[in-house]
Amino acid sequence: MKVKFPRRVVLAMAAFLPLGANLAVTSTHATESNMTTQEKQVFDLLKAIETGATEPVGVINPEKYIQHNPGAADGLKAFGDLLAALPKGSAKVNTVRVFQDGEFVFAHTDYNFFGPKIGFDIFRFEDGKIVEHWDNLQQTAGPNQSGRTMIDGPTEARDLDKTQANKTLVATFVDDILVNGRMQKLSDYFDGDNYVQHNPQIGDGLSGLGAALKAMADAGITMKYDRVHKVLGKGDFVLTVSEGTFAGKPTSFYDLFRVQAGKIAEHWDTIETIPAEAEWKNQNGKF
């Protein structure tokens, strides 16, 4: 389904409400003392990209490591080869958020290797070891017109008892709005115009979203969300992994939402073009 909204819908969104009060927060880093065992293992594994430490890599199952990054081969050796390819001391890794949902742990990280990037990583554990990995990377950009970066904002999950309800809310939002374009339902998911946005091209609020969509429509740029592959969450944070196209190119969309009082309050994302299958170093697929 193409998200190329009719001009009347885009203009209505742009004028939805005057910008209301911001849900501003102070940015911090992931707090290690509050992590589960597997969240900490993922945090340490990602930091090892920077430090070169070998002990954290022991959490990867050496007999089974399924890789969904098209630029990396399967197996523990391929992970080591990626680390070895980095010029010594060049990598910087700051994992800002890390959350566990059952067998999955997902992380939101500010990277600098071969250039600055923001990434989401998902790891699947089996019998205490990591056996599978997905990720989505985007070149760092911003801050956006509201002064927000791709990584700042709250980092600790709250409302843990509302995890399932929040996952259901976000999954329904993505299906209604992003996949099926049921724009008449848009206002149901937000507290007026109080919506904090971290996409580097979009300002806060539904009005900011409407203005960005209008600019895309005027430029003839289309965006399609065709299928949602994963919905993971912890407390007020929910990550969706979706497949579609952007500007006509196969694309992977990772969207992280923060839910507050039953409404979507904040959003981060990364958008990555999927390379042609002939360029893949594994045959597991991006999703």
PDB file of C-alpha atoms in Angstrom:
ATOM      1  CA  MET A   1       0.000   0.000   0.000  1.00  0.00           C
ATOM      2  CA  LYS A   2       1.460   3.380  -1.012  1.00  0.00           C
ATOM      3  CA  VAL A   3       1.637   6.029   1.678  1.00  0.00           C
ATOM      4  CA  LYS A   4       1.217   8.887  -0.810  1.00  0.00           C
ATOM      5  CA  PHE A   5      -1.561  10.706   0.952  1.00  0.00           C
ATOM      6  CA  PRO A   6      -4.125  12.849  -0.880  1.00  0.00           C
ATOM      7  CA  ARG A   7      -3.313  16.542  -0.612  1.00  0.00           C
ATOM      8  CA  ARG A   8      -6.481  17.219   1.400  1.00  0.00           C
ATOM      9  CA  VAL A   9      -5.394  14.614   4.002  1.00  0.00           C
ATOM     10  CA  VAL A  10      -1.863  15.957   4.161  1.00  0.00           C
ATOM     11  CA  LEU A  11      -3.058  19.527   4.609  1.00  0.00           C
ATOM     12  CA  ALA A  12      -5.505  18.437   7.282  1.00  0.00           C
ATOM     13  CA  MET A  13      -2.705  16.696   9.153  1.00  0.00           C
ATOM     14  CA  ALA A  14      -0.434  19.705   8.819  1.00  0.00           C
ATOM     15  CA  ALA A  15      -3.109  21.901  10.375  1.00  0.00           C
ATOM     16  CA  PHE A  16      -4.321  19.279  12.840  1.00  0.00           C
ATOM     17  CA  LEU A  17      -3.606  21.454  15.873  1.00  0.00           C
ATOM     18  CA  PRO A  18      -1.195  24.203  16.790  1.00  0.00           C
ATOM     19  CA  LEU A  19       1.940  22.798  18.322  1.00  0.00           C
ATOM     20  CA  GLY A  20       1.216  21.934  21.923  1.00  0.00           C
ATOM     21  CA  ALA A  21       3.457  21.406  24.915  1.00  0.00           C
ATOM     22  CA  ASN A  22       6.528  19.304  24.195  1.00  0.00           C
ATOM     23  CA  LEU A  23       7.134  16.086  26.087  1.00  0.00           C
ATOM     24  CA  ALA A  24      10.745  17.066  26.641  1.00  0.00           C
ATOM     25  CA  VAL A  25      13.053  14.813  28.614  1.00  0.00           C
ATOM     26  CA  THR A  26      16.699  14.680  29.496  1.00  0.00           C
ATOM     27  CA  SER A  27      18.793  12.273  27.454  1.00  0.00           C
ATOM     28  CA  THR A  28      20.824   9.689  29.328  1.00  0.00           C
ATOM     29  CA  HIS A  29      22.522   6.439  28.471  1.00  0.00           C
ATOM     30  CA  ALA A  30      21.362   2.916  29.148  1.00  0.00           C
ATOM     31  CA  THR A  31      21.733   2.158  32.855  1.00  0.00           C
ATOM     32  CA  GLU A  32      23.603  -1.101  33.294  1.00  0.00           C
ATOM     33  CA  SER A  33      22.428  -1.662  36.863  1.00  0.00           C
ATOM     34  CA  ASN A  34      18.802  -1.932  35.703  1.00  0.00           C
ATOM     35  CA  MET A  35      19.438  -4.432  32.913  1.00  0.00           C
ATOM     36  CA  THR A  36      18.426  -8.061  32.787  1.00  0.00           C
ATOM     37  CA  THR A  37      21.260 -10.560  32.363  1.00  0.00           C
ATOM     38  CA  GLN A  38      20.667 -10.866  28.633  1.00  0.00           C
ATOM     39  CA  GLU A  39      20.253  -7.113  28.142  1.00  0.00           C
ATOM     40  CA  LYS A  40      23.658  -6.660  29.797  1.00  0.00           C
ATOM     41  CA  GLN A  41      25.180  -9.375  27.607  1.00  0.00           C
ATOM     42  CA  VAL A  42      23.971  -7.573  24.477  1.00  0.00           C
ATOM     43  CA  PHE A  43      25.182  -4.224  25.831  1.00  0.00           C
ATOM     44  CA  ASP A  44      28.645  -5.697  26.462  1.00  0.00           C
ATOM     45  CA  LEU A  45      28.742  -7.479  23.103  1.00  0.00           C
ATOM     46  CA  LEU A  46      28.046  -4.260  21.221  1.00  0.00           C
ATOM     47  CA  LYS A  47      30.597  -2.355  23.306  1.00  0.00           C
ATOM     48  CA  ALA A  48      33.177  -4.995  22.343  1.00  0.00           C
ATOM     49  CA  ILE A  49      33.045  -3.581  18.804  1.00  0.00           C
ATOM     50  CA  GLU A  50      34.709  -0.496  20.293  1.00  0.00           C
ATOM     51  CA  THR A  51      36.943  -2.059  22.941  1.00  0.00           C
ATOM     52  CA  GLY A  52      37.984  -5.257  21.187  1.00  0.00           C
ATOM     53  CA  ALA A  53      37.167  -7.253  24.323  1.00  0.00           C
ATOM     54  CA  THR A  54      36.826 -10.962  23.576  1.00  0.00           C
ATOM     55  CA  GLU A  55      34.930 -12.194  26.651  1.00  0.00           C
ATOM     56  CA  PRO A  56      31.530 -10.678  25.633  1.00  0.00           C
ATOM     57  CA  VAL A  57      31.705 -12.507  22.309  1.00  0.00           C
ATOM     58  CA  GLY A  58      31.344 -15.761  24.250  1.00  0.00           C
ATOM     59  CA  VAL A  59      27.604 -15.154  24.458  1.00  0.00           C
ATOM     60  CA  ILE A  60      27.318 -16.044  20.752  1.00  0.00           C
ATOM     61  CA  ASN A  61      26.673 -19.717  20.064  1.00  0.00           C
ATOM     62  CA  PRO A  62      29.715 -20.820  18.023  1.00  0.00           C
ATOM     63  CA  GLU A  63      27.727 -23.648  16.426  1.00  0.00           C
ATOM     64  CA  LYS A  64      24.727 -21.563  15.384  1.00  0.00           C
ATOM     65  CA  TYR A  65      24.715 -17.870  14.585  1.00  0.00           C
ATOM     66  CA  ILE A  66      22.182 -16.907  11.912  1.00  0.00           C
ATOM     67  CA  GLN A  67      22.908 -13.515  10.405  1.00  0.00           C
ATOM     68  CA  HIS A  68      20.294 -11.283   8.736  1.00  0.00           C
ATOM     69  CA  ASN A  69      22.573  -8.363   7.946  1.00  0.00           C
ATOM     70  CA  PRO A  70      23.023  -8.820   4.175  1.00  0.00           C
ATOM     71  CA  GLY A  71      26.608  -7.609   4.417  1.00  0.00           C
ATOM     72  CA  ALA A  72      27.742 -10.331   6.825  1.00  0.00           C
ATOM     73  CA  ALA A  73      28.042 -14.091   6.539  1.00  0.00           C
ATOM     74  CA  ASP A  74      26.672 -16.567   9.069  1.00  0.00           C
ATOM     75  CA  GLY A  75      28.682 -17.827  11.996  1.00  0.00           C
ATOM     76  CA  LEU A  76      30.934 -16.593  14.765  1.00  0.00           C
ATOM     77  CA  LYS A  77      33.946 -16.333  12.459  1.00  0.00           C
ATOM     78  CA  ALA A  78      32.120 -13.826  10.267  1.00  0.00           C
ATOM     79  CA  PHE A  79      31.400 -11.689  13.348  1.00  0.00           C
ATOM     80  CA  GLY A  80      35.100 -11.749  14.176  1.00  0.00           C
ATOM     81  CA  ASP A  81      36.021 -10.871  10.603  1.00  0.00           C
ATOM     82  CA  LEU A  82      33.798  -7.789  10.783  1.00  0.00           C
ATOM     83  CA  LEU A  83      35.573  -6.622  13.940  1.00  0.00           C
ATOM     84  CA  ALA A  84      38.965  -7.302  12.405  1.00  0.00           C
ATOM     85  CA  ALA A  85      38.096  -5.164   9.376  1.00  0.00           C
ATOM     86  CA  LEU A  86      37.765  -2.055  11.544  1.00  0.00           C
ATOM     87  CA  PRO A  87      40.895   0.098  11.848  1.00  0.00           C
ATOM     88  CA  LYS A  88      42.204  -0.302  15.406  1.00  0.00           C
ATOM     89  CA  GLY A  89      40.707   2.218  17.795  1.00  0.00           C
ATOM     90  CA  SER A  90      38.391   3.663  15.150  1.00  0.00           C
ATOM     91  CA  ALA A  91      35.024   2.324  16.339  1.00  0.00           C
ATOM     92  CA  LYS A  92      32.807   4.105  18.855  1.00  0.00           C
ATOM     93  CA  VAL A  93      29.723   2.462  20.309  1.00  0.00           C
ATOM     94  CA  ASN A  94      27.173   4.052  22.645  1.00  0.00           C
ATOM     95  CA  THR A  95      24.150   1.841  23.278  1.00  0.00           C
ATOM     96  CA  VAL A  96      21.466   4.157  24.599  1.00  0.00           C
ATOM     97  CA  ARG A  97      18.544   1.741  24.951  1.00  0.00           C
ATOM     98  CA  VAL A  98      18.382  -2.016  25.404  1.00  0.00           C
ATOM     99  CA  PHE A  99      15.212  -3.982  26.145  1.00  0.00           C
ATOM    100  CA  GLN A 100      14.274  -7.644  26.453  1.00  0.00           C
ATOM    101  CA  ASP A 101      11.072  -9.216  25.173  1.00  0.00           C
ATOM    102  CA  GLY A 102      11.147 -12.950  25.833  1.00  0.00           C
ATOM    103  CA  GLU A 103      13.880 -14.594  23.773  1.00  0.00           C
ATOM    104  CA  PHE A 104      14.619 -11.332  21.958  1.00  0.00           C
ATOM    105  CA  VAL A 105      16.791  -8.411  23.068  1.00  0.00           C
ATOM    106  CA  PHE A 106      16.720  -5.217  21.023  1.00  0.00           C
ATOM    107  CA  ALA A 107      19.141  -2.325  21.298  1.00  0.00           C
ATOM    108  CA  HIS A 108      19.289   1.262  20.023  1.00  0.00           C
ATOM    109  CA  THR A 109      22.857   2.378  19.465  1.00  0.00           C
ATOM    110  CA  ASP A 110      24.865   5.401  18.347  1.00  0.00           C
ATOM    111  CA  TYR A 111      27.684   3.934  16.237  1.00  0.00           C
ATOM    112  CA  ASN A 112      30.719   5.362  14.545  1.00  0.00           C
ATOM    113  CA  PHE A 113      32.470   2.818  12.337  1.00  0.00           C
ATOM    114  CA  PHE A 114      33.178   3.693   8.738  1.00  0.00           C
ATOM    115  CA  GLY A 115      31.197   6.851   9.518  1.00  0.00           C
ATOM    116  CA  PRO A 116      28.495   7.796  12.074  1.00  0.00           C
ATOM    117  CA  LYS A 117      25.393   5.616  12.077  1.00  0.00           C
ATOM    118  CA  ILE A 118      22.339   5.024  14.240  1.00  0.00           C
ATOM    119  CA  GLY A 119      21.362   1.386  14.503  1.00  0.00           C
ATOM    120  CA  PHE A 120      18.803  -0.979  15.927  1.00  0.00           C
ATOM    121  CA  ASP A 121      20.014  -4.513  16.659  1.00  0.00           C
ATOM    122  CA  ILE A 122      17.853  -7.507  17.548  1.00  0.00           C
ATOM    123  CA  PHE A 123      19.361 -10.660  19.035  1.00  0.00           C
ATOM    124  CA  ARG A 124      17.557 -13.944  19.647  1.00  0.00           C
ATOM    125  CA  PHE A 125      18.684 -16.115  22.539  1.00  0.00           C
ATOM    126  CA  GLU A 126      18.356 -19.873  22.718  1.00  0.00           C
ATOM    127  CA  ASP A 127      19.553 -21.859  25.749  1.00  0.00           C
ATOM    128  CA  GLY A 128      21.374 -18.804  27.068  1.00  0.00           C
ATOM    129  CA  LYS A 129      23.313 -18.069  23.872  1.00  0.00           C
ATOM    130  CA  ILE A 130      22.734 -15.693  20.971  1.00  0.00           C
ATOM    131  CA  VAL A 131      21.774 -17.668  17.872  1.00  0.00           C
ATOM    132  CA  GLU A 132      20.332 -15.025  15.534  1.00  0.00           C
ATOM    133  CA  HIS A 133      20.806 -11.345  14.687  1.00  0.00           C
ATOM    134  CA  TRP A 134      18.939  -8.660  12.739  1.00  0.00           C
ATOM    135  CA  ASP A 135      19.822  -4.980  12.397  1.00  0.00           C
ATOM    136  CA  ASN A 136      18.976  -1.738  10.633  1.00  0.00           C
ATOM    137  CA  LEU A 137      21.462   1.106  10.166  1.00  0.00           C
ATOM    138  CA  GLN A 138      21.042   4.657   8.943  1.00  0.00           C
ATOM    139  CA  GLN A 139      23.642   7.368   8.509  1.00  0.00           C
ATOM    140  CA  THR A 140      23.402   9.829  11.377  1.00  0.00           C
ATOM    141  CA  ALA A 141      21.596  13.042  10.489  1.00  0.00           C
ATOM    142  CA  GLY A 142      19.936  15.924  12.278  1.00  0.00           C
ATOM    143  CA  PRO A 143      19.034  17.355  14.673  1.00  0.00           C
ATOM    144  CA  ASN A 144      15.588  17.891  13.213  1.00  0.00           C
ATOM    145  CA  GLN A 145      13.738  21.206  13.149  1.00  0.00           C
ATOM    146  CA  SER A 146      12.563  20.608  16.707  1.00  0.00           C
ATOM    147  CA  GLY A 147      16.166  20.240  17.874  1.00  0.00           C
ATOM    148  CA  ARG A 148      15.946  16.498  18.541  1.00  0.00           C
ATOM    149  CA  THR A 149      18.541  13.930  17.557  1.00  0.00           C
ATOM    150  CA  MET A 150      17.996  10.389  16.304  1.00  0.00           C
ATOM    151  CA  ILE A 151      19.004   8.949  19.696  1.00  0.00           C
ATOM    152  CA  ASP A 152      18.133  11.350  22.533  1.00  0.00           C
ATOM    153  CA  GLY A 153      15.160  11.041  24.862  1.00  0.00           C
ATOM    154  CA  PRO A 154      14.149   8.671  27.673  1.00  0.00           C
ATOM    155  CA  THR A 155      15.983   5.366  27.962  1.00  0.00           C
ATOM    156  CA  GLU A 156      14.403   3.409  30.837  1.00  0.00           C
ATOM    157  CA  ALA A 157      11.257   1.347  30.293  1.00  0.00           C
ATOM    158  CA  ARG A 158       8.288   2.203  32.507  1.00  0.00           C
ATOM    159  CA  ASP A 159       4.826   0.697  32.892  1.00  0.00           C
ATOM    160  CA  LEU A 160       6.113  -2.863  32.604  1.00  0.00           C
ATOM    161  CA  ASP A 161       2.642  -4.174  33.408  1.00  0.00           C
ATOM    162  CA  LYS A 162       1.339  -2.497  30.238  1.00  0.00           C
ATOM    163  CA  THR A 163       3.789  -4.159  27.822  1.00  0.00           C
ATOM    164  CA  GLN A 164       1.223  -6.281  25.992  1.00  0.00           C
ATOM    165  CA  ALA A 165      -1.350  -3.503  25.799  1.00  0.00           C
ATOM    166  CA  ASN A 166       1.242  -1.110  24.388  1.00  0.00           C
ATOM    167  CA  LYS A 167       2.411  -3.683  21.821  1.00  0.00           C
ATOM    168  CA  THR A 168      -1.183  -4.170  20.718  1.00  0.00           C
ATOM    169  CA  LEU A 169      -1.728  -0.410  20.419  1.00  0.00           C
ATOM    170  CA  VAL A 170       1.399   0.109  18.310  1.00  0.00           C
ATOM    171  CA  ALA A 171       0.742  -2.939  16.126  1.00  0.00           C
ATOM    172  CA  THR A 172      -2.771  -1.667  15.425  1.00  0.00           C
ATOM    173  CA  PHE A 173      -1.457   1.830  14.652  1.00  0.00           C
ATOM    174  CA  VAL A 174       1.116   0.516  12.176  1.00  0.00           C
ATOM    175  CA  ASP A 175      -1.497  -1.682  10.498  1.00  0.00           C
ATOM    176  CA  ASP A 176      -4.129   1.062  10.349  1.00  0.00           C
ATOM    177  CA  ILE A 177      -1.993   4.031   9.353  1.00  0.00           C
ATOM    178  CA  LEU A 178       1.290   2.872   7.833  1.00  0.00           C
ATOM    179  CA  VAL A 179       0.203  -0.309   6.055  1.00  0.00           C
ATOM    180  CA  ASN A 180      -3.419   0.416   5.169  1.00  0.00           C
ATOM    181  CA  GLY A 181      -3.596   4.233   5.181  1.00  0.00           C
ATOM    182  CA  ARG A 182      -6.745   4.518   7.306  1.00  0.00           C
ATOM    183  CA  MET A 183      -6.023   8.182   7.964  1.00  0.00           C
ATOM    184  CA  GLN A 184      -9.442   8.840   9.486  1.00  0.00           C
ATOM    185  CA  LYS A 185      -8.198   6.900  12.525  1.00  0.00           C
ATOM    186  CA  LEU A 186      -4.986   8.897  12.951  1.00  0.00           C
ATOM    187  CA  SER A 187      -6.147  11.123  15.795  1.00  0.00           C
ATOM    188  CA  ASP A 188      -7.207   8.075  17.837  1.00  0.00           C
ATOM    189  CA  TYR A 189      -3.563   7.213  18.504  1.00  0.00           C
ATOM    190  CA  PHE A 190      -2.251  10.584  19.719  1.00  0.00           C
ATOM    191  CA  ASP A 191      -2.821  13.053  22.540  1.00  0.00           C
ATOM    192  CA  GLY A 192      -3.659  15.995  20.321  1.00  0.00           C
ATOM    193  CA  ASP A 193      -0.464  17.350  18.789  1.00  0.00           C
ATOM    194  CA  ASN A 194       1.752  16.224  21.690  1.00  0.00           C
ATOM    195  CA  TYR A 195       4.079  13.920  19.796  1.00  0.00           C
ATOM    196  CA  VAL A 196       7.876  13.971  20.116  1.00  0.00           C
ATOM    197  CA  GLN A 197       9.653  13.132  16.876  1.00  0.00           C
ATOM    198  CA  HIS A 198      13.281  12.014  16.408  1.00  0.00           C
ATOM    199  CA  ASN A 199      13.255  11.395  12.661  1.00  0.00           C
ATOM    200  CA  PRO A 200      15.850  13.881  11.361  1.00  0.00           C
ATOM    201  CA  GLN A 201      13.520  15.140   8.613  1.00  0.00           C
ATOM    202  CA  ILE A 202      10.351  15.650  10.676  1.00  0.00           C
ATOM    203  CA  GLY A 203       9.451  18.098  13.429  1.00  0.00           C
ATOM    204  CA  ASP A 204       7.401  17.430  16.552  1.00  0.00           C
ATOM    205  CA  GLY A 205       3.665  16.906  16.511  1.00  0.00           C
ATOM    206  CA  LEU A 206       1.172  15.671  13.962  1.00  0.00           C
ATOM    207  CA  SER A 207       1.550  19.092  12.389  1.00  0.00           C
ATOM    208  CA  GLY A 208       5.271  18.377  11.872  1.00  0.00           C
ATOM    209  CA  LEU A 209       4.434  14.976  10.407  1.00  0.00           C
ATOM    210  CA  GLY A 210       1.859  16.518   8.100  1.00  0.00           C
ATOM    211  CA  ALA A 211       4.312  19.135   6.863  1.00  0.00           C
ATOM    212  CA  ALA A 212       6.934  16.468   6.112  1.00  0.00           C
ATOM    213  CA  LEU A 213       4.418  14.291   4.263  1.00  0.00           C
ATOM    214  CA  LYS A 214       3.305  17.292   2.222  1.00  0.00           C
ATOM    215  CA  ALA A 215       6.916  17.956   1.232  1.00  0.00           C
ATOM    216  CA  MET A 216       7.305  14.308   0.197  1.00  0.00           C
ATOM    217  CA  ALA A 217       4.097  14.390  -1.807  1.00  0.00           C
ATOM    218  CA  ASP A 218       5.137  17.608  -3.535  1.00  0.00           C
ATOM    219  CA  ALA A 219       8.454  15.975  -4.458  1.00  0.00           C
ATOM    220  CA  GLY A 220       6.711  12.855  -5.778  1.00  0.00           C
ATOM    221  CA  ILE A 221       8.347  10.613  -3.158  1.00  0.00           C
ATOM    222  CA  THR A 222       6.304   7.575  -2.142  1.00  0.00           C
ATOM    223  CA  MET A 223       6.683   5.366   0.911  1.00  0.00           C
ATOM    224  CA  LYS A 224       5.130   1.928   1.289  1.00  0.00           C
ATOM    225  CA  TYR A 225       4.822  -0.266   4.357  1.00  0.00           C
ATOM    226  CA  ASP A 226       3.837  -3.666   2.988  1.00  0.00           C
ATOM    227  CA  ARG A 227       4.369  -6.064   5.867  1.00  0.00           C
ATOM    228  CA  VAL A 228       5.182  -5.983   9.572  1.00  0.00           C
ATOM    229  CA  HIS A 229       7.606  -8.740  10.558  1.00  0.00           C
ATOM    230  CA  LYS A 230       8.134  -8.135  14.280  1.00  0.00           C
ATOM    231  CA  VAL A 231       6.559  -6.265  17.169  1.00  0.00           C
ATOM    232  CA  LEU A 232       8.763  -6.294  20.273  1.00  0.00           C
ATOM    233  CA  GLY A 233       8.298  -4.344  23.462  1.00  0.00           C
ATOM    234  CA  LYS A 234       9.097  -3.687  27.081  1.00  0.00           C
ATOM    235  CA  GLY A 235       6.867  -1.432  29.110  1.00  0.00           C
ATOM    236  CA  ASP A 236       6.255   1.830  27.285  1.00  0.00           C
ATOM    237  CA  PHE A 237       8.738   1.092  24.465  1.00  0.00           C
ATOM    238  CA  VAL A 238       7.642  -0.867  21.365  1.00  0.00           C
ATOM    239  CA  LEU A 239       9.770  -1.647  18.297  1.00  0.00           C
ATOM    240  CA  THR A 240       8.252  -2.629  14.958  1.00  0.00           C
ATOM    241  CA  VAL A 241      10.197  -4.142  12.051  1.00  0.00           C
ATOM    242  CA  SER A 242       8.561  -3.609   8.677  1.00  0.00           C
ATOM    243  CA  GLU A 243       9.249  -4.230   5.015  1.00  0.00           C
ATOM    244  CA  GLY A 244       8.332  -1.956   2.132  1.00  0.00           C
ATOM    245  CA  THR A 245       9.754   0.572  -0.280  1.00  0.00           C
ATOM    246  CA  PHE A 246      10.951   4.160  -0.047  1.00  0.00           C
ATOM    247  CA  ALA A 247      11.370   6.228  -3.211  1.00  0.00           C
ATOM    248  CA  GLY A 248      10.860   3.000  -5.153  1.00  0.00           C
ATOM    249  CA  LYS A 249      13.663   1.048  -3.454  1.00  0.00           C
ATOM    250  CA  PRO A 250      13.203  -2.069  -1.249  1.00  0.00           C
ATOM    251  CA  THR A 251      13.458  -0.787   2.299  1.00  0.00           C
ATOM    252  CA  SER A 252      13.576  -1.977   5.894  1.00  0.00           C
ATOM    253  CA  PHE A 253      11.788   0.239   8.421  1.00  0.00           C
ATOM    254  CA  TYR A 254      12.572  -0.033  12.139  1.00  0.00           C
ATOM    255  CA  ASP A 255      10.278   2.186  14.228  1.00  0.00           C
ATOM    256  CA  LEU A 256      10.583   2.601  17.997  1.00  0.00           C
ATOM    257  CA  PHE A 257       7.585   4.100  19.767  1.00  0.00           C
ATOM    258  CA  ARG A 258       7.097   5.245  23.348  1.00  0.00           C
ATOM    259  CA  VAL A 259       3.550   4.978  24.642  1.00  0.00           C
ATOM    260  CA  GLN A 260       2.216   7.223  27.385  1.00  0.00           C
ATOM    261  CA  ALA A 261      -1.256   6.875  28.930  1.00  0.00           C
ATOM    262  CA  GLY A 262      -2.500   4.771  26.033  1.00  0.00           C
ATOM    263  CA  LYS A 263      -1.325   7.161  23.306  1.00  0.00           C
ATOM    264  CA  ILE A 264       1.776   7.264  21.106  1.00  0.00           C
ATOM    265  CA  ALA A 265       4.006   9.948  22.618  1.00  0.00           C
ATOM    266  CA  GLU A 266       7.425   9.588  20.961  1.00  0.00           C
ATOM    267  CA  HIS A 267       9.075   8.039  17.913  1.00  0.00           C
ATOM    268  CA  TRP A 268      12.555   7.074  16.712  1.00  0.00           C
ATOM    269  CA  ASP A 269      13.386   5.225  13.514  1.00  0.00           C
ATOM    270  CA  THR A 270      15.985   4.019  11.055  1.00  0.00           C
ATOM    271  CA  ILE A 271      15.347   3.472   7.359  1.00  0.00           C
ATOM    272  CA  GLU A 272      17.713   1.269   5.355  1.00  0.00           C
ATOM    273  CA  THR A 273      17.705   0.366   1.679  1.00  0.00           C
ATOM    274  CA  ILE A 274      17.929  -3.398   1.162  1.00  0.00           C
ATOM    275  CA  PRO A 275      20.686  -4.295  -1.314  1.00  0.00           C
ATOM    276  CA  ALA A 276      20.093  -6.520  -4.305  1.00  0.00           C
ATOM    277  CA  GLU A 277      20.088 -10.216  -3.398  1.00  0.00           C
ATOM    278  CA  ALA A 278      23.139 -10.808  -5.592  1.00  0.00           C
ATOM    279  CA  GLU A 279      25.136  -8.699  -3.114  1.00  0.00           C
ATOM    280  CA  TRP A 280      24.085 -10.616   0.021  1.00  0.00           C
ATOM    281  CA  LYS A 281      26.692 -12.528   1.985  1.00  0.00           C
ATOM    282  CA  ASN A 282      24.056 -14.838   3.472  1.00  0.00           C
ATOM    283  CA  GLN A 283      20.762 -16.200   2.197  1.00  0.00           C
ATOM    284  CA  ASN A 284      18.690 -15.664   5.353  1.00  0.00           C
ATOM    285  CA  GLY A 285      16.931 -12.531   4.189  1.00  0.00           C
ATOM    286  CA  LYS A 286      16.774  -9.143   5.899  1.00  0.00           C
ATOM    287  CA  PHE A 287      13.775 -10.157   8.004  1.00  0.00           C
TER     288      PHE A 287
END
